[in-house]
Coordinates of C-alpha atoms in Angstrom, one line a residue:
M1 CA -11.3 -10.6 50.3
R2 CA -11.3 -14.3 51.3
L3 CA -13.0 -16.4 48.7
P4 CA -15.0 -19.7 49.3
L5 CA -12.9 -22.8 49.0
P6 CA -15.0 -25.6 47.5
R7 CA -12.8 -26.1 44.3
R8 CA -9.6 -26.5 46.2
Y9 CA -11.2 -28.8 48.7
L10 CA -12.7 -31.0 46.0
L11 CA -9.2 -31.3 44.5
A12 CA -7.5 -31.9 47.8
G13 CA -10.0 -34.3 49.3
A14 CA -8.8 -35.8 52.5
L15 CA -5.1 -35.8 51.8
A16 CA -2.7 -36.8 54.5
L17 CA -1.5 -33.8 56.4
A18 CA 2.2 -34.1 57.2
S19 CA 2.0 -31.0 59.4
V20 CA -0.8 -32.4 61.6
P21 CA 0.4 -34.0 64.9
L22 CA -0.3 -37.7 65.1
L23 CA -2.6 -39.0 67.8
A24 CA -1.1 -40.2 71.1
S25 CA -1.7 -43.9 70.4
T26 CA 0.7 -43.9 67.5
A27 CA 3.1 -41.2 68.5
I28 CA 3.8 -41.5 72.2
A29 CA 5.0 -45.0 73.2
Q30 CA 4.7 -44.4 77.0
V31 CA 1.0 -43.5 76.8
A32 CA -1.3 -46.5 76.5
D33 CA -3.2 -47.0 73.2
M34 CA -6.9 -45.9 73.2
P35 CA -9.4 -46.6 70.4
R36 CA -10.4 -43.6 68.3
N37 CA -14.0 -44.2 69.1
E38 CA -13.2 -43.8 72.9
T39 CA -11.1 -40.7 72.3
L40 CA -12.4 -37.1 71.9
V41 CA -10.0 -35.0 69.8
L42 CA -10.3 -31.2 70.0
T43 CA -8.2 -28.2 69.0
P44 CA -7.9 -24.9 70.8
W45 CA -10.3 -22.1 69.8
G46 CA -9.3 -19.4 67.4
D47 CA -6.0 -18.6 65.8
Q48 CA -3.2 -20.4 67.5
P49 CA 0.5 -21.1 66.9
A50 CA 1.4 -24.4 65.3
Q51 CA 2.8 -25.6 68.6
F52 CA 1.6 -25.3 72.2
A53 CA 3.5 -22.9 74.5
N54 CA 4.0 -23.0 78.3
V55 CA 3.5 -26.8 78.3
E56 CA 4.8 -27.1 81.8
N57 CA 2.9 -24.2 83.3
W58 CA -0.7 -25.0 84.2
H59 CA -1.5 -21.9 86.2
P60 CA -5.2 -21.1 85.4
Y61 CA -5.1 -17.4 86.4
L62 CA -2.1 -16.2 84.4
T63 CA -3.1 -14.3 81.3
S64 CA 0.1 -15.4 79.6
V65 CA -1.0 -19.1 79.9
T66 CA -4.0 -20.3 77.9
H67 CA -4.5 -23.9 79.1
Q68 CA -7.5 -23.0 81.3
R69 CA -9.3 -21.6 78.3
D70 CA -8.1 -24.2 75.9
V71 CA -8.7 -27.4 77.8
M72 CA -8.5 -27.3 81.6
E73 CA -12.0 -26.0 82.1
F74 CA -13.6 -29.2 80.8
T75 CA -11.0 -31.8 81.9
V76 CA -9.1 -31.1 85.1
N77 CA -11.2 -28.2 86.5
E78 CA -14.8 -27.5 87.1
M79 CA -16.8 -24.5 88.2
L80 CA -19.2 -23.7 91.0
F81 CA -22.0 -23.0 88.6
Y82 CA -22.6 -22.8 84.8
T83 CA -25.3 -21.0 82.9
N84 CA -27.1 -21.9 79.7
L85 CA -26.9 -18.6 78.0
N86 CA -29.6 -19.6 75.5
T87 CA -32.2 -19.6 78.4
G88 CA -30.5 -17.9 81.3
E89 CA -30.9 -21.2 83.3
L90 CA -28.4 -21.7 86.2
I91 CA -26.6 -25.1 86.2
P92 CA -25.3 -25.8 89.7
W93 CA -22.2 -27.9 89.8
Q94 CA -19.6 -27.8 92.6
A95 CA -22.1 -25.6 94.4
E96 CA -25.8 -26.1 94.9
S97 CA -27.1 -22.5 95.3
F98 CA -26.2 -19.0 96.3
E99 CA -28.2 -16.2 97.9
Y100 CA -27.5 -12.4 98.2
A101 CA -28.3 -10.3 101.2
P102 CA -31.0 -7.6 100.5
D103 CA -28.4 -4.9 100.2
F104 CA -26.2 -7.0 97.9
K105 CA -23.2 -6.4 100.2
T106 CA -22.8 -10.2 100.9
A107 CA -23.5 -13.4 99.1
T108 CA -23.6 -16.9 100.6
I109 CA -22.7 -19.9 98.5
K110 CA -23.8 -23.4 99.5
L111 CA -21.4 -26.1 98.3
R112 CA -22.4 -29.6 97.1
D113 CA -21.5 -32.3 99.6
G114 CA -19.1 -35.0 98.3
V115 CA -17.1 -32.9 95.9
E116 CA -13.4 -34.1 96.0
W117 CA -10.1 -33.0 94.5
S118 CA -8.4 -35.5 92.2
D119 CA -5.9 -36.4 95.0
G120 CA -8.8 -37.4 97.3
E121 CA -8.9 -34.3 99.5
K122 CA -12.4 -32.8 100.2
F123 CA -13.5 -29.7 98.3
T124 CA -14.6 -27.3 101.0
A125 CA -15.4 -23.6 101.8
E126 CA -11.8 -23.2 102.8
D127 CA -10.8 -23.7 99.2
V128 CA -13.3 -21.0 98.0
K129 CA -12.1 -18.5 100.6
F130 CA -8.5 -19.1 99.8
T131 CA -9.0 -18.7 96.0
L132 CA -11.1 -15.6 96.1
E133 CA -8.8 -13.8 98.5
A134 CA -5.7 -15.1 96.7
V135 CA -6.9 -13.7 93.3
R136 CA -7.9 -10.5 95.1
D137 CA -4.4 -10.0 96.3
A138 CA -2.6 -11.4 93.2
P139 CA -0.4 -9.3 90.9
P140 CA -2.2 -7.2 88.3
E141 CA -1.2 -9.6 85.4
S142 CA -3.4 -12.3 87.0
R143 CA -6.8 -12.8 85.5
G144 CA -9.5 -11.2 87.7
A145 CA -7.1 -9.5 90.1
A146 CA -8.3 -6.0 89.4
A147 CA -12.0 -6.9 89.6
Y148 CA -11.6 -9.0 92.8
N149 CA -9.7 -6.2 94.4
E150 CA -12.5 -3.8 93.5
W151 CA -15.3 -5.9 94.7
I152 CA -14.2 -8.4 97.4
K153 CA -13.6 -7.2 101.0
D154 CA -13.0 -10.7 102.4
V155 CA -14.6 -14.1 102.6
T156 CA -16.1 -15.9 105.6
V157 CA -16.3 -19.6 106.1
N158 CA -19.5 -20.5 107.8
D159 CA -19.0 -24.3 107.8
P160 CA -17.3 -26.7 105.5
L161 CA -20.1 -26.4 102.9
S162 CA -21.0 -22.7 103.3
V163 CA -19.1 -19.6 102.5
T164 CA -20.0 -15.9 102.5
I165 CA -18.4 -13.3 100.2
N166 CA -18.3 -9.8 101.8
F167 CA -18.2 -7.1 99.2
N168 CA -16.8 -3.6 99.3
K169 CA -20.0 -2.2 97.8
P170 CA -23.3 -3.7 96.5
A171 CA -22.4 -6.4 94.0
P172 CA -25.6 -7.9 92.7
R173 CA -24.0 -9.6 89.7
F174 CA -20.5 -10.6 91.0
I175 CA -21.3 -14.3 91.3
R176 CA -23.0 -14.5 87.9
D177 CA -20.2 -12.6 86.2
Y178 CA -17.2 -14.4 87.8
L179 CA -18.4 -17.7 89.2
A180 CA -21.4 -18.8 87.2
L181 CA -21.6 -17.3 83.8
G182 CA -20.2 -20.2 81.9
H183 CA -18.6 -17.8 79.4
E184 CA -15.1 -16.4 79.2
N185 CA -14.5 -15.8 82.9
H186 CA -12.2 -18.8 83.6
H187 CA -12.3 -18.3 87.4
T188 CA -11.9 -21.8 88.9
I189 CA -11.6 -22.6 92.6
L190 CA -8.1 -23.7 93.5
P191 CA -7.1 -26.5 96.0
K192 CA -5.9 -24.6 99.1
H193 CA -3.8 -27.5 100.3
I194 CA -1.6 -27.2 97.2
W195 CA -1.6 -23.5 96.5
E196 CA -1.3 -22.1 100.0
G197 CA 2.2 -20.7 100.5
Q198 CA 3.0 -20.7 96.8
D199 CA 4.1 -17.5 95.0
F200 CA 0.9 -16.8 93.0
A201 CA 2.9 -15.0 90.2
T202 CA 5.4 -17.8 89.6
F203 CA 3.8 -21.1 90.7
T204 CA 3.4 -23.4 87.6
N205 CA 0.9 -25.8 89.1
Y206 CA 2.7 -28.7 87.3
D207 CA 4.4 -31.7 88.8
P208 CA 3.5 -35.1 87.2
D209 CA 5.1 -37.0 90.1
K210 CA 2.7 -35.3 92.5
G211 CA -0.3 -35.5 90.2
W212 CA -0.4 -31.8 89.5
P213 CA -2.4 -30.1 88.2
V214 CA -5.1 -31.1 90.7
G215 CA -8.7 -30.3 90.1
T216 CA -12.2 -31.7 90.7
G217 CA -12.8 -32.7 87.1
P218 CA -13.1 -36.2 85.7
Y219 CA -9.8 -36.1 83.7
K220 CA -6.2 -36.1 84.7
L221 CA -3.3 -34.7 82.6
V222 CA -1.1 -37.6 81.4
L223 CA 1.0 -35.9 78.7
T224 CA 1.9 -32.4 77.8
T225 CA 4.1 -31.5 74.8
N226 CA 4.1 -28.7 72.3
Q227 CA 2.4 -31.1 69.9
Q228 CA -0.4 -32.5 72.0
E229 CA -2.0 -32.6 75.5
I230 CA -3.6 -35.8 76.7
F231 CA -6.1 -36.3 79.5
D232 CA -7.4 -39.7 80.6
R233 CA -10.6 -40.2 82.5
R234 CA -10.4 -40.9 86.2
D235 CA -12.5 -43.8 87.5
D236 CA -12.7 -42.2 91.0
W237 CA -14.4 -38.9 89.9
W238 CA -16.5 -37.6 92.7
G239 CA -19.6 -36.8 90.5
A240 CA -20.1 -40.5 89.6
K241 CA -19.4 -41.7 93.2
V242 CA -22.1 -39.5 94.7
G243 CA -24.6 -40.0 91.9
F244 CA -24.5 -36.4 90.7
Q245 CA -23.6 -37.3 87.1
D246 CA -22.6 -40.3 85.1
M247 CA -19.1 -40.7 84.0
P248 CA -18.4 -38.7 80.8
A249 CA -18.3 -41.1 77.8
P250 CA -14.9 -40.2 76.3
K251 CA -12.2 -42.1 78.0
R252 CA -9.5 -39.8 76.7
I253 CA -9.4 -36.2 75.5
I254 CA -6.6 -35.1 73.3
L255 CA -5.9 -31.4 72.4
V256 CA -3.9 -30.9 69.2
P257 CA -2.7 -27.5 67.8
V258 CA -4.0 -26.3 64.4
S259 CA -2.7 -23.1 63.0
S260 CA -5.1 -22.3 60.2
D261 CA -8.7 -22.4 59.0
D262 CA -7.7 -24.5 56.0
A263 CA -5.9 -27.1 58.1
M264 CA -8.9 -27.4 60.4
G265 CA -11.2 -28.0 57.5
Q266 CA -8.9 -30.8 56.3
L267 CA -8.8 -32.4 59.7
H268 CA -12.6 -32.5 59.8
I269 CA -12.8 -34.0 56.3
A270 CA -10.4 -36.8 57.5
N271 CA -12.3 -37.3 60.8
Q272 CA -9.1 -36.5 62.7
V273 CA -10.8 -34.0 65.0
D274 CA -14.2 -33.8 66.6
G275 CA -14.4 -30.1 67.4
G276 CA -12.6 -27.0 68.5
R277 CA -11.4 -24.2 66.2
Q278 CA -14.2 -22.4 64.3
L279 CA -14.4 -22.5 60.5
L280 CA -15.0 -19.7 58.1
I281 CA -18.2 -20.2 56.2
G282 CA -16.6 -21.1 52.9
T283 CA -14.4 -23.7 54.6
F284 CA -17.3 -25.2 56.5
E285 CA -19.5 -25.5 53.4
A286 CA -16.7 -27.1 51.4
A287 CA -15.7 -29.5 54.1
R288 CA -19.4 -30.4 54.8
A289 CA -19.8 -31.3 51.1
Q290 CA -17.2 -34.0 51.6
N291 CA -18.2 -35.1 55.1
D292 CA -21.9 -35.1 55.9
K293 CA -21.1 -35.8 59.6
L294 CA -20.1 -32.1 60.1
K295 CA -22.7 -29.9 61.8
S296 CA -22.9 -26.4 63.0
W297 CA -25.4 -24.6 65.3
N298 CA -28.0 -24.1 62.6
T299 CA -29.0 -26.6 59.9
E300 CA -29.0 -24.0 57.1
G301 CA -26.8 -21.1 56.1
P302 CA -25.6 -18.5 55.5
N303 CA -25.9 -17.8 59.2
W304 CA -24.8 -21.3 60.4
G305 CA -23.3 -20.2 63.7
A306 CA -24.4 -19.2 67.2
P307 CA -23.9 -15.7 68.7
D308 CA -20.8 -15.6 70.9
G309 CA -21.6 -12.4 72.8
C310 CA -19.1 -10.3 70.9
D311 CA -19.0 -8.1 67.8
Y312 CA -16.3 -6.7 65.5
S313 CA -15.5 -3.1 66.4
L314 CA -13.2 -0.4 65.0
V315 CA -11.6 0.9 68.2
F316 CA -10.0 4.3 68.4
N317 CA -7.2 5.2 70.8
M318 CA -8.9 8.2 72.5
M319 CA -5.6 9.3 74.0
K320 CA -4.0 10.0 70.7
E321 CA -4.5 12.8 68.2
P322 CA -6.5 12.9 65.9
W323 CA -8.6 10.0 67.1
N324 CA -10.0 12.0 70.0
D325 CA -11.9 14.2 67.5
V326 CA -15.5 12.9 67.5
N327 CA -16.1 14.5 64.0
L328 CA -13.4 12.2 62.6
R329 CA -14.9 9.2 64.3
Y330 CA -18.4 10.0 63.0
A331 CA -17.1 10.5 59.4
I332 CA -15.4 7.1 59.5
N333 CA -18.6 5.5 60.7
Y334 CA -20.6 6.9 57.8
A335 CA -17.9 5.6 55.4
I336 CA -18.7 2.0 56.5
D337 CA -21.2 -0.1 54.8
R338 CA -21.9 -2.9 57.3
D339 CA -24.0 -5.0 54.9
A340 CA -21.1 -5.0 52.4
L341 CA -18.6 -5.9 55.0
N342 CA -20.8 -8.9 56.0
D343 CA -21.3 -10.0 52.4
I344 CA -17.7 -9.6 51.2
G345 CA -15.8 -10.6 54.3
Y346 CA -18.1 -13.2 55.7
E347 CA -20.4 -14.3 52.9
G348 CA -23.5 -13.0 54.8
S349 CA -22.9 -15.1 57.9
Q350 CA -22.7 -12.3 60.4
K351 CA -25.2 -9.6 61.5
P352 CA -24.7 -5.9 61.0
V353 CA -25.0 -4.0 64.3
T354 CA -24.4 -0.5 65.7
Y355 CA -23.7 -1.5 69.3
A356 CA -22.4 -4.6 71.0
F357 CA -25.6 -6.0 72.4
S358 CA -25.5 -9.7 71.6
G359 CA -28.3 -11.9 70.3
Y360 CA -28.4 -13.6 73.8
M361 CA -30.0 -10.5 75.3
A362 CA -31.5 -8.8 72.2
G363 CA -34.9 -10.5 72.5
T364 CA -35.3 -9.3 76.1
W365 CA -33.9 -5.8 75.9
L366 CA -34.4 -4.6 72.3
G367 CA -37.3 -4.2 70.0
E368 CA -40.4 -2.1 69.8
G369 CA -41.1 -0.1 72.9
S370 CA -37.6 -0.5 74.3
P371 CA -35.8 2.7 75.4
L372 CA -32.5 1.2 74.3
Q373 CA -33.9 0.5 70.8
A374 CA -35.1 4.1 70.7
V375 CA -31.5 5.3 71.3
L376 CA -30.2 3.0 68.6
D377 CA -32.8 4.3 66.2
K378 CA -32.1 7.9 67.2
Y379 CA -28.4 7.7 66.1
N380 CA -29.1 5.4 63.1
L381 CA -25.4 4.7 62.6
D382 CA -25.9 2.0 60.0
D383 CA -26.5 4.5 57.3
P384 CA -23.5 4.8 55.0
S385 CA -23.4 8.2 53.3
Q386 CA -20.6 10.2 51.5
E387 CA -22.6 13.3 52.2
K388 CA -22.3 12.7 56.0
V389 CA -18.6 11.8 55.7
D390 CA -18.1 15.2 54.0
E391 CA -20.1 17.0 56.6
Y392 CA -18.3 15.6 59.6
M393 CA -14.8 16.0 58.0
A394 CA -15.6 19.6 57.3
K395 CA -16.6 20.1 61.0
G396 CA -13.3 18.6 62.0
G397 CA -11.4 21.1 59.8
Y398 CA -10.5 18.6 57.1
A399 CA -10.6 19.2 53.3
K400 CA -9.6 17.0 50.4
D401 CA -6.2 17.6 48.8
G402 CA -5.3 17.5 45.2
N403 CA -5.3 13.7 45.3
G404 CA -8.8 13.6 46.7
V405 CA -7.6 12.5 50.1
W406 CA -8.8 14.0 53.4
A407 CA -6.1 16.3 54.9
K408 CA -5.7 19.0 57.5
D409 CA -3.3 21.8 57.1
G410 CA -2.0 20.1 53.9
T411 CA -1.2 16.8 55.7
P412 CA -3.3 13.8 54.7
I413 CA -4.7 11.8 57.6
N414 CA -3.6 8.2 57.5
V415 CA -5.9 5.5 58.7
T416 CA -4.0 2.3 59.3
I417 CA -6.3 -0.6 59.9
R418 CA -4.9 -3.3 62.2
T419 CA -6.6 -6.5 63.2
P420 CA -5.8 -9.9 64.7
A421 CA -5.7 -12.8 62.3
F422 CA -9.0 -14.2 63.4
I423 CA -10.8 -11.0 62.1
Q424 CA -8.7 -10.8 59.0
P425 CA -11.7 -11.2 56.5
I426 CA -12.9 -7.8 57.5
L427 CA -9.6 -6.1 56.8
A428 CA -9.6 -5.7 53.0
P429 CA -13.2 -4.6 52.5
L430 CA -13.1 -2.1 55.5
T431 CA -9.9 -0.6 54.2
Q432 CA -11.3 -0.2 50.7
Q433 CA -14.5 1.4 52.0
L434 CA -12.5 4.0 53.8
K435 CA -10.4 4.6 50.7
N436 CA -13.5 5.1 48.6
A437 CA -14.7 7.8 51.1
G438 CA -11.4 9.7 50.7
F439 CA -9.3 8.4 53.5
D440 CA -5.7 7.5 53.1
A441 CA -6.4 4.0 54.5
V442 CA -4.0 1.1 54.5
Q443 CA -3.9 -2.4 55.8
A444 CA -1.4 -3.2 58.5
P445 CA 0.3 -6.6 58.3
V446 CA -1.3 -9.2 60.5
D447 CA 1.2 -10.1 63.2
D448 CA 1.3 -11.3 66.8
T449 CA 1.9 -7.8 68.4
W450 CA -1.7 -6.7 68.3
L451 CA -2.5 -7.9 71.8
P452 CA 0.3 -6.3 73.7
D453 CA -0.1 -3.2 71.6
I454 CA -3.9 -2.9 72.4
Q455 CA -3.2 -3.5 76.1
S456 CA -0.5 -0.8 76.3
G457 CA -2.1 1.7 73.9
N458 CA 0.5 1.3 71.2
F459 CA -2.0 1.7 68.3
D460 CA -4.1 4.3 66.6
T461 CA -7.1 2.2 65.3
M462 CA -7.7 -1.5 65.8
V463 CA -10.4 -3.9 64.7
F464 CA -11.1 -6.0 67.7
V465 CA -14.0 -7.8 69.5
H466 CA -16.3 -6.1 72.0
C467 CA -17.6 -9.0 74.1
G468 CA -20.1 -8.1 76.8
S469 CA -23.9 -8.2 76.9
L470 CA -25.0 -11.8 77.3
S471 CA -27.7 -11.1 79.9
E472 CA -28.1 -7.4 80.3
P473 CA -26.9 -4.1 78.8
L474 CA -24.6 -3.2 81.6
E475 CA -22.2 -6.0 80.6
T476 CA -21.2 -4.0 77.6
L477 CA -21.9 -0.5 78.7
Q478 CA -19.5 -0.8 81.6
H479 CA -16.5 -1.1 79.4
Y480 CA -16.4 2.7 78.8
H481 CA -16.1 3.3 82.6
S482 CA -12.8 5.2 83.3
K483 CA -11.8 2.4 85.8
F484 CA -10.7 0.5 82.7
S485 CA -8.7 3.4 81.3
R486 CA -4.9 3.8 81.9
P487 CA -2.3 6.3 80.7
L488 CA -0.6 5.3 77.5
G489 CA 2.1 2.7 78.1
E490 CA 0.3 1.2 81.1
T491 CA -1.6 -2.1 80.7
I492 CA -5.3 -1.9 80.8
P493 CA -7.3 -4.4 82.9
T494 CA -9.2 -5.7 79.9
A495 CA -8.4 -5.5 76.2
I496 CA -12.1 -5.0 75.5
A497 CA -11.8 -1.5 77.0
A498 CA -9.0 -0.5 74.6
S499 CA -10.4 2.9 73.7
R500 CA -9.3 4.3 77.1
Y501 CA -12.5 6.4 77.1
S502 CA -13.1 8.5 80.2
N503 CA -16.1 10.6 81.2
P504 CA -17.2 11.3 84.8
E505 CA -20.8 11.7 83.8
Y506 CA -20.8 8.3 82.2
D507 CA -19.0 6.8 85.2
A508 CA -21.7 8.0 87.6
I509 CA -24.4 6.3 85.5
I510 CA -22.5 3.0 85.4
D511 CA -21.8 3.2 89.2
R512 CA -25.6 3.5 89.8
M513 CA -26.3 0.5 87.5
D514 CA -23.6 -1.6 89.2
A515 CA -25.4 -1.3 92.5
V516 CA -28.8 -2.6 91.5
T517 CA -30.2 -5.6 89.7
A518 CA -31.2 -5.4 86.0
D519 CA -34.8 -4.4 85.2
T520 CA -36.4 -4.5 81.8
N521 CA -39.3 -2.2 82.9
P522 CA -39.0 0.8 80.6
D523 CA -39.8 3.1 83.6
S524 CA -37.2 1.5 86.0
D525 CA -34.2 3.5 87.1
Y526 CA -32.0 0.8 85.7
M527 CA -33.5 1.1 82.2
K528 CA -33.4 4.9 82.3
D529 CA -29.7 4.8 83.2
A530 CA -29.0 2.1 80.6
A531 CA -30.6 4.3 77.9
A532 CA -28.7 7.4 79.2
A533 CA -25.4 5.5 79.1
L534 CA -26.0 4.2 75.6
D535 CA -26.9 7.7 74.4
I536 CA -23.5 9.0 75.7
A537 CA -21.7 6.0 74.2
L538 CA -23.2 6.6 70.7
R539 CA -22.8 10.4 71.0
D540 CA -19.1 10.1 71.7
L541 CA -18.5 7.0 69.7
P542 CA -15.1 5.8 71.1
Q543 CA -15.5 2.7 68.9
I544 CA -17.6 1.8 65.9
D545 CA -19.5 -1.5 66.2
M546 CA -19.9 -3.2 62.9
L547 CA -20.8 -6.9 62.9
E548 CA -22.0 -9.3 65.5
E549 CA -20.0 -12.5 65.5
F550 CA -21.8 -15.7 64.6
H551 CA -19.0 -18.3 64.6
V552 CA -19.4 -21.3 62.4
V553 CA -18.8 -23.7 65.4
T554 CA -18.3 -27.0 63.8
F555 CA -18.7 -30.5 65.4
N556 CA -18.0 -33.8 63.8
N557 CA -20.6 -36.5 64.5
T558 CA -18.5 -39.4 63.1
Y559 CA -17.4 -40.7 66.5
W560 CA -19.4 -38.5 69.0
T561 CA -23.0 -37.3 69.1
G562 CA -24.9 -35.1 71.5
W563 CA -23.4 -31.7 70.6
P564 CA -25.4 -28.6 71.4
S565 CA -27.3 -27.0 68.5
A566 CA -30.2 -24.7 67.8
E567 CA -32.4 -27.8 67.9
D568 CA -31.0 -28.9 71.3
P569 CA -29.7 -25.7 72.9
Y570 CA -28.8 -27.1 76.3
V571 CA -25.7 -24.7 76.5
A572 CA -23.9 -22.4 74.1
P573 CA -21.6 -24.4 71.8
Y574 CA -18.2 -22.7 72.4
T575 CA -15.2 -24.8 73.5
P576 CA -13.4 -21.9 75.3
W577 CA -16.4 -21.2 77.5
E578 CA -16.7 -23.0 80.9
A579 CA -20.1 -24.4 80.1
F580 CA -18.4 -26.7 77.5
N581 CA -17.9 -29.0 80.5
V582 CA -21.6 -29.7 80.3
V583 CA -21.1 -30.7 76.6
I584 CA -18.4 -33.2 77.6
H585 CA -21.0 -34.9 79.9
N586 CA -23.6 -34.9 77.2
L587 CA -21.6 -36.6 74.4
Q588 CA -22.3 -40.2 73.5
P589 CA -20.4 -42.6 71.1
S590 CA -21.9 -42.8 67.7
G591 CA -21.1 -46.5 67.3
A592 CA -18.5 -46.0 64.7
Q593 CA -15.4 -48.2 64.9

């Protein structure tokens, strides 16, 4: 259990942090000084090492390189479109519009005239064609390669400002999901004149003498070290030249690493950062008590944060015994008290759920009269009960041994709970709940092997995030399609599909949904299929959904104002989402010196 931290913070105050990297103006002599009130200081999202890695590799499509997610997407790079997930509103950027053919086998994108790369070259349809086909043909470890290979047949250039994507099958949501969502897709267009002829797997996209990385964004990379990354505003940005947008107010953006929640709280108290890594609720409330310029999405707690389209799930490796036994999975579900997990692990700041449908879509798709809600109510998984634990364990052939521990054939079943560090608050209370229900449950040490292990199948159970339904139920339901499954030892296309679930009946339903647009009409074929898929997912229960994430996204208004909030929800507030570029253009100096 992680306790709130007010007492320690009140004692610590805003002590100098020897472990925190200094700002560029005082630490790097070759970079010109910049006043703090003209500098936006951010940290990467989530749990990160104390130093940056791959500082001379700025390839945005390599899953082993995080710069695109951490900072490139709102400095060097821009997207064709963004979406305000709070409203569903499309925000055209490098492009003006797109249109599907009636059969959804093609989609034509109209680009904005006047967009330029940072080296002065024009941004054209040739760049779009090159990028989409290059990613389609890229090695499997490249972000999006599997999906592009599945969906994209080829791309046709109609004229310099018009391009048509030809799909292998009807693809009514491809542009939204990969080129416009403004979420965690990170699929930027690449400059053909630089990338053509390069080895996609090994090209680093970094050469300061040549001005690389080249993008269309208003900032250029001027320094990259394992302690900080610095971007200065370009006065020749295309958006200001053509009157599309004013220049963003920050003249410099600095990204600094921060390795812990506690350190981030101290940085906020001392006004050394403006945003970035989320805070745990206790840290936020303690830091806010000492710095009233700190704000989150909501003005009151305990639910300070905004939904991020994900939930915390207990994932079972369906290709390993005994986790392929549905009775065992159901028994574990009924041992879980979601309200207690929320209260103990997160001080009431999350939301108990039984499936990964996010708050962004819940109001449209769930509630009274919804076929999806009827399925959720039918299974009623949020109903902790020792009686049901006993019932399902007996069905699975288990009995308690002399120590009161569930066993089969005299051998206790061990449930080792693993989790990444950023979900660690759930670890102790979840383990204790399973112990209380009779399971030999233990906490695994938190280490850095969880991601390769979940990708390769080297795990039994893992608490992870299930990110999906921002707009419609298919976005989550699709992750149980067998196209995401691989034999043990092979890397899966997405860590979100870690259960390796496979069911031909389920595949057929998802394939039908893939080919049509979403439809909230209860009598529509889409809604009937969505309800049928959800019914199978809850019947087979390859993972147990527990809490919807509501991150305490924290922004510091000391030097910069204009951050998104529930009162001004112009985009979702997450720094690792593409739409954070819209936030950069909305910020204004507070007037502080």
